[in-house]
CSV table of C-alpha atoms in Angstrom, one decimal:
chain,number,residue,atom,x,y,z
A,143,MET,CA,-31.4,-2.7,-23.7
A,144,ASP,CA,-32.7,0.6,-24.3
A,145,ALA,CA,-31.0,3.8,-25.3
A,146,ILE,CA,-30.4,4.7,-21.9
A,147,GLN,CA,-28.8,1.6,-20.8
A,148,PHE,CA,-26.5,1.5,-23.9
A,149,PHE,CA,-25.3,5.0,-22.8
A,150,LEU,CA,-24.8,4.2,-19.0
A,151,GLY,CA,-22.5,0.7,-19.8
A,152,ASP,CA,-20.3,2.6,-22.5
A,153,HIS,CA,-20.1,6.1,-19.9
A,154,ALA,CA,-18.6,3.8,-17.3
A,155,ARG,CA,-15.9,2.7,-18.6
A,156,VAL,CA,-14.6,6.4,-19.9
A,157,HIS,CA,-15.1,6.6,-16.1
A,158,ALA,CA,-13.4,5.2,-12.8
A,159,HIS,CA,-14.7,2.4,-10.9
A,160,GLY,CA,-16.2,4.4,-8.3
A,161,VAL,CA,-18.3,6.1,-11.0
A,162,GLY,CA,-20.0,3.1,-13.2
A,163,GLY,CA,-18.9,0.1,-10.5
A,164,ALA,CA,-19.7,-3.2,-12.3
A,165,GLU,CA,-21.2,-1.4,-15.2
A,166,GLY,CA,-18.6,-1.1,-16.9
A,167,ASN,CA,-14.5,-1.7,-16.9
A,168,ALA,CA,-12.6,0.7,-14.4
A,169,PHE,CA,-10.8,2.1,-17.7
A,170,LEU,CA,-10.1,5.6,-16.7
A,171,GLU,CA,-9.3,6.2,-13.3
A,172,ASP,CA,-8.5,2.9,-12.3
A,173,ALA,CA,-6.1,2.4,-15.1
A,174,VAL,CA,-5.2,5.4,-17.9
A,175,LEU,CA,-4.0,7.2,-14.6
A,176,GLY,CA,-3.0,4.2,-12.4
A,177,GLY,CA,0.5,4.6,-10.5
A,178,LEU,CA,0.7,8.4,-11.8
A,179,SER,CA,2.4,10.8,-9.2
A,180,ASP,CA,1.6,14.6,-9.7
A,181,GLU,CA,3.8,15.1,-11.0
A,182,GLN,CA,3.7,12.9,-13.8
A,183,LEU,CA,0.1,14.3,-14.1
A,184,ARG,CA,1.7,17.6,-14.4
A,185,MET,CA,4.2,16.7,-17.1
A,186,ARG,CA,4.3,17.9,-21.2
A,187,PRO,CA,6.6,15.7,-22.3
A,188,GLY,CA,7.3,17.7,-25.5
A,189,GLU,CA,6.7,21.2,-27.1
A,190,GLY,CA,2.9,22.3,-27.5
A,191,LEU,CA,1.8,18.8,-26.0
A,192,ASN,CA,-1.5,18.5,-23.2
A,193,SER,CA,-0.5,17.5,-19.8
A,194,ILE,CA,-2.2,14.2,-18.4
A,195,GLY,CA,-3.6,16.6,-15.9
A,196,TRP,CA,-5.0,19.1,-17.8
A,197,LEU,CA,-6.9,16.5,-20.0
A,198,VAL,CA,-8.8,15.2,-17.3
A,199,TRP,CA,-10.2,18.6,-16.1
A,200,HIS,CA,-11.1,19.1,-19.6
A,201,LEU,CA,-12.6,15.6,-20.3
A,202,ALA,CA,-14.2,16.9,-16.5
A,203,ARG,CA,-14.9,20.4,-16.9
A,204,THR,CA,-16.9,19.2,-20.6
A,205,GLU,CA,-18.9,16.7,-19.0
A,206,ASP,CA,-20.4,18.7,-16.3
A,207,MET,CA,-21.0,22.0,-19.0
A,208,ALA,CA,-22.7,19.7,-21.2
A,209,VAL,CA,-24.7,17.7,-19.5
A,210,ASN,CA,-26.2,19.6,-16.6
A,211,MET,CA,-25.8,23.2,-18.6
A,212,VAL,CA,-26.9,22.4,-22.2
A,213,VAL,CA,-29.0,19.1,-22.2
A,214,ALA,CA,-30.3,19.0,-18.2
A,215,ALA,CA,-30.4,23.2,-18.1
A,216,ARG,CA,-29.0,22.8,-14.2
A,217,LYS,CA,-26.5,24.0,-12.4
A,218,GLN,CA,-23.1,22.6,-12.7
A,219,VAL,CA,-21.1,20.2,-10.0
A,220,LEU,CA,-18.1,23.4,-10.4
A,221,GLU,CA,-20.7,25.9,-9.5
A,222,GLU,CA,-21.2,23.4,-6.0
A,223,ASP,CA,-19.3,22.4,-3.0
A,224,GLY,CA,-16.5,25.2,-3.2
A,225,TRP,CA,-14.7,23.1,-6.1
A,226,LEU,CA,-13.3,25.8,-8.1
A,227,GLU,CA,-11.6,26.9,-4.4
A,228,ARG,CA,-10.5,22.7,-4.1
A,229,LEU,CA,-9.4,22.7,-7.3
A,230,GLY,CA,-7.2,25.6,-6.6
A,231,LEU,CA,-8.1,27.6,-10.0
A,232,THR,CA,-9.8,30.9,-10.9
A,233,ARG,CA,-11.2,30.3,-14.3
A,234,GLN,CA,-14.4,28.3,-15.3
A,235,ASP,CA,-13.8,27.6,-19.1
A,236,ILE,CA,-13.7,24.1,-20.6
A,237,GLY,CA,-9.7,24.9,-21.5
A,238,THR,CA,-11.0,24.4,-25.3
A,239,GLY,CA,-9.0,27.7,-27.5
A,240,MET,CA,-6.8,27.7,-24.7
A,241,SER,CA,-3.3,28.8,-25.4
A,242,ASP,CA,-0.3,26.6,-24.9
A,243,ASP,CA,1.4,29.4,-22.2
A,244,GLU,CA,-2.5,29.2,-20.7
A,245,VAL,CA,-2.8,25.7,-20.5
A,246,THR,CA,1.0,25.5,-18.6
A,247,GLU,CA,-0.2,28.0,-15.9
A,248,PHE,CA,-3.1,25.9,-15.8
A,249,THR,CA,-1.2,22.7,-15.3
A,250,GLN,CA,1.1,24.4,-12.1
A,251,GLN,CA,-1.8,25.8,-10.3
A,252,ALA,CA,-4.2,22.9,-10.4
A,253,ASP,CA,-4.6,20.6,-7.3
A,254,MET,CA,-4.5,17.1,-9.1
A,255,GLN,CA,-6.2,15.0,-6.9
A,256,ALA,CA,-8.8,18.0,-6.4
A,257,ILE,CA,-9.6,17.1,-10.4
A,258,ARG,CA,-9.2,13.1,-10.1
A,259,ASP,CA,-12.2,13.8,-7.7
A,260,TYR,CA,-14.0,16.6,-9.7
A,261,ARG,CA,-13.7,14.0,-12.7
A,262,VAL,CA,-15.7,11.7,-10.3
A,263,ALA,CA,-18.0,14.2,-8.7
A,264,VAL,CA,-19.3,14.9,-12.8
A,265,GLY,CA,-19.4,11.6,-13.5
A,266,LYS,CA,-21.9,10.5,-10.9
A,267,ARG,CA,-24.2,13.7,-11.2
A,268,THR,CA,-24.0,12.5,-15.0
A,269,ARG,CA,-26.0,9.3,-14.1
A,270,GLU,CA,-28.3,11.0,-11.9
A,271,VAL,CA,-29.0,12.9,-14.6
A,272,VAL,CA,-29.1,10.2,-17.5
A,273,GLN,CA,-31.3,7.7,-15.2
A,274,SER,CA,-33.9,10.9,-14.8
A,275,MET,CA,-34.8,10.5,-18.1
A,276,ARG,CA,-37.2,8.8,-20.4
A,277,PRO,CA,-35.7,7.2,-23.6
A,278,GLU,CA,-37.7,9.7,-25.9
A,279,GLN,CA,-36.3,12.6,-24.2
A,280,LEU,CA,-33.3,11.8,-25.8
A,281,ASP,CA,-34.4,12.9,-29.2
A,282,GLU,CA,-35.5,16.3,-27.8
A,283,ILE,CA,-33.0,19.0,-29.9
A,284,VAL,CA,-30.9,21.1,-27.1
A,285,ASP,CA,-32.1,24.2,-26.1
A,286,SER,CA,-30.3,27.0,-28.1
A,287,ALA,CA,-30.3,29.2,-24.8
A,288,ASN,CA,-29.1,26.8,-22.6
A,289,ILE,CA,-25.5,27.2,-25.3
A,290,ASP,CA,-25.7,30.7,-24.9
A,291,GLY,CA,-25.9,30.5,-21.5
A,292,ALA,CA,-22.1,28.4,-21.4
A,293,PHE,CA,-20.9,30.7,-23.2
A,294,ALA,CA,-22.3,34.1,-21.3
A,295,ASP,CA,-20.8,32.8,-18.0
A,296,GLY,CA,-17.5,31.8,-19.0
A,297,SER,CA,-18.0,28.1,-19.0
A,298,ILE,CA,-16.9,28.4,-23.1
A,299,ASP,CA,-14.4,30.6,-24.2
A,300,GLU,CA,-15.5,32.9,-27.3
A,301,ARG,CA,-12.0,31.6,-28.5
A,302,ALA,CA,-14.4,28.1,-28.8
A,303,ARG,CA,-17.0,30.3,-31.0
A,304,TRP,CA,-17.2,26.7,-33.1
A,305,LEU,CA,-18.9,24.9,-30.3
A,306,ARG,CA,-22.2,26.6,-30.5
A,307,GLY,CA,-22.6,25.4,-34.7
A,308,PHE,CA,-21.1,22.0,-33.3
A,309,ILE,CA,-23.4,21.4,-30.3
A,310,GLY,CA,-26.5,23.7,-31.4
A,311,GLY,CA,-29.6,21.8,-33.4
A,312,LYS,CA,-28.2,18.5,-32.0
A,313,THR,CA,-30.1,16.4,-30.3
A,314,LYS,CA,-29.8,15.4,-26.5
A,315,ALA,CA,-28.6,12.1,-27.4
A,316,PHE,CA,-25.9,13.9,-29.6
A,317,VAL,CA,-24.8,15.6,-27.1
A,318,LEU,CA,-24.6,13.2,-24.1
A,319,GLY,CA,-23.1,10.7,-26.6
A,320,HIS,CA,-19.9,12.7,-27.6
A,321,SER,CA,-19.2,14.8,-24.5
A,322,CYS,CA,-19.5,11.9,-22.0
A,323,SER,CA,-18.3,9.1,-24.2
A,324,GLY,CA,-16.7,9.8,-27.6
A,325,HIS,CA,-15.0,12.9,-26.4
A,326,GLY,CA,-13.7,10.6,-23.6
A,327,TYR,CA,-12.5,7.9,-25.7
A,328,MET,CA,-10.2,10.2,-27.9
A,329,HIS,CA,-9.1,12.1,-25.0
A,330,ILE,CA,-8.3,8.9,-22.9
A,331,GLY,CA,-5.9,7.7,-26.4
A,332,GLU,CA,-4.1,11.1,-26.1
A,333,ILE,CA,-3.3,10.4,-22.5
A,334,MET,CA,-2.3,6.5,-23.2
A,335,CYS,CA,0.8,8.4,-26.0
A,336,LEU,CA,1.6,11.0,-23.4
A,337,ARG,CA,2.6,7.9,-20.7
A,338,SER,CA,4.3,6.1,-23.5
A,339,MET,CA,6.5,9.7,-24.3
A,340,MET,CA,6.6,9.8,-21.0
A,341,GLY,CA,8.3,6.3,-20.2
A,342,THR,CA,5.5,5.3,-18.2
A,343,ARG,CA,3.8,1.6,-19.3
A,344,LEU,CA,0.1,1.2,-18.1
A,345,PRO,CA,-0.3,-1.0,-15.1
A,346,VAL,CA,-0.7,-5.1,-16.1
């Protein structure tokens, strides 16, 4: 198994079955979000806590920006097929650095089913991008101009300036692994904690 195939298997495990198919466990969409209503996706079970809907959107936006803008230097999924309008949103940042009031406003405004659909679309695009890469390209350093572009167009808010140093000077393998898999596992854990606080058991 080469590095590309390893990534694709790990990526599938943090997405819905419709993204990775039999290549990984249908973990996020089909299991962790299973049985949740739109109302539950909007719930914030404690002061300062995120909603599950916000987290799914944040995962999707981060992956979309990191893979398409930073790694592949191409348009984001968000920029195509009217996604902002479908999501019911006017802002395109990934959410890092949002205030508590902004999270509340977003959670009330966004279309929850569209968020889930957008995450699937982003996951599929990621797989297309990575499948087109050669293993040796994973060792390439990401272009700092692509990172600057993400700040310039509002994909990353200036309040998240620390991200410039976090992904700047890193390999494409690092950016893909963190933004698609590691970041996914981290926030899946957060979603599971929120479900527990809400009293909604994971489907068996």
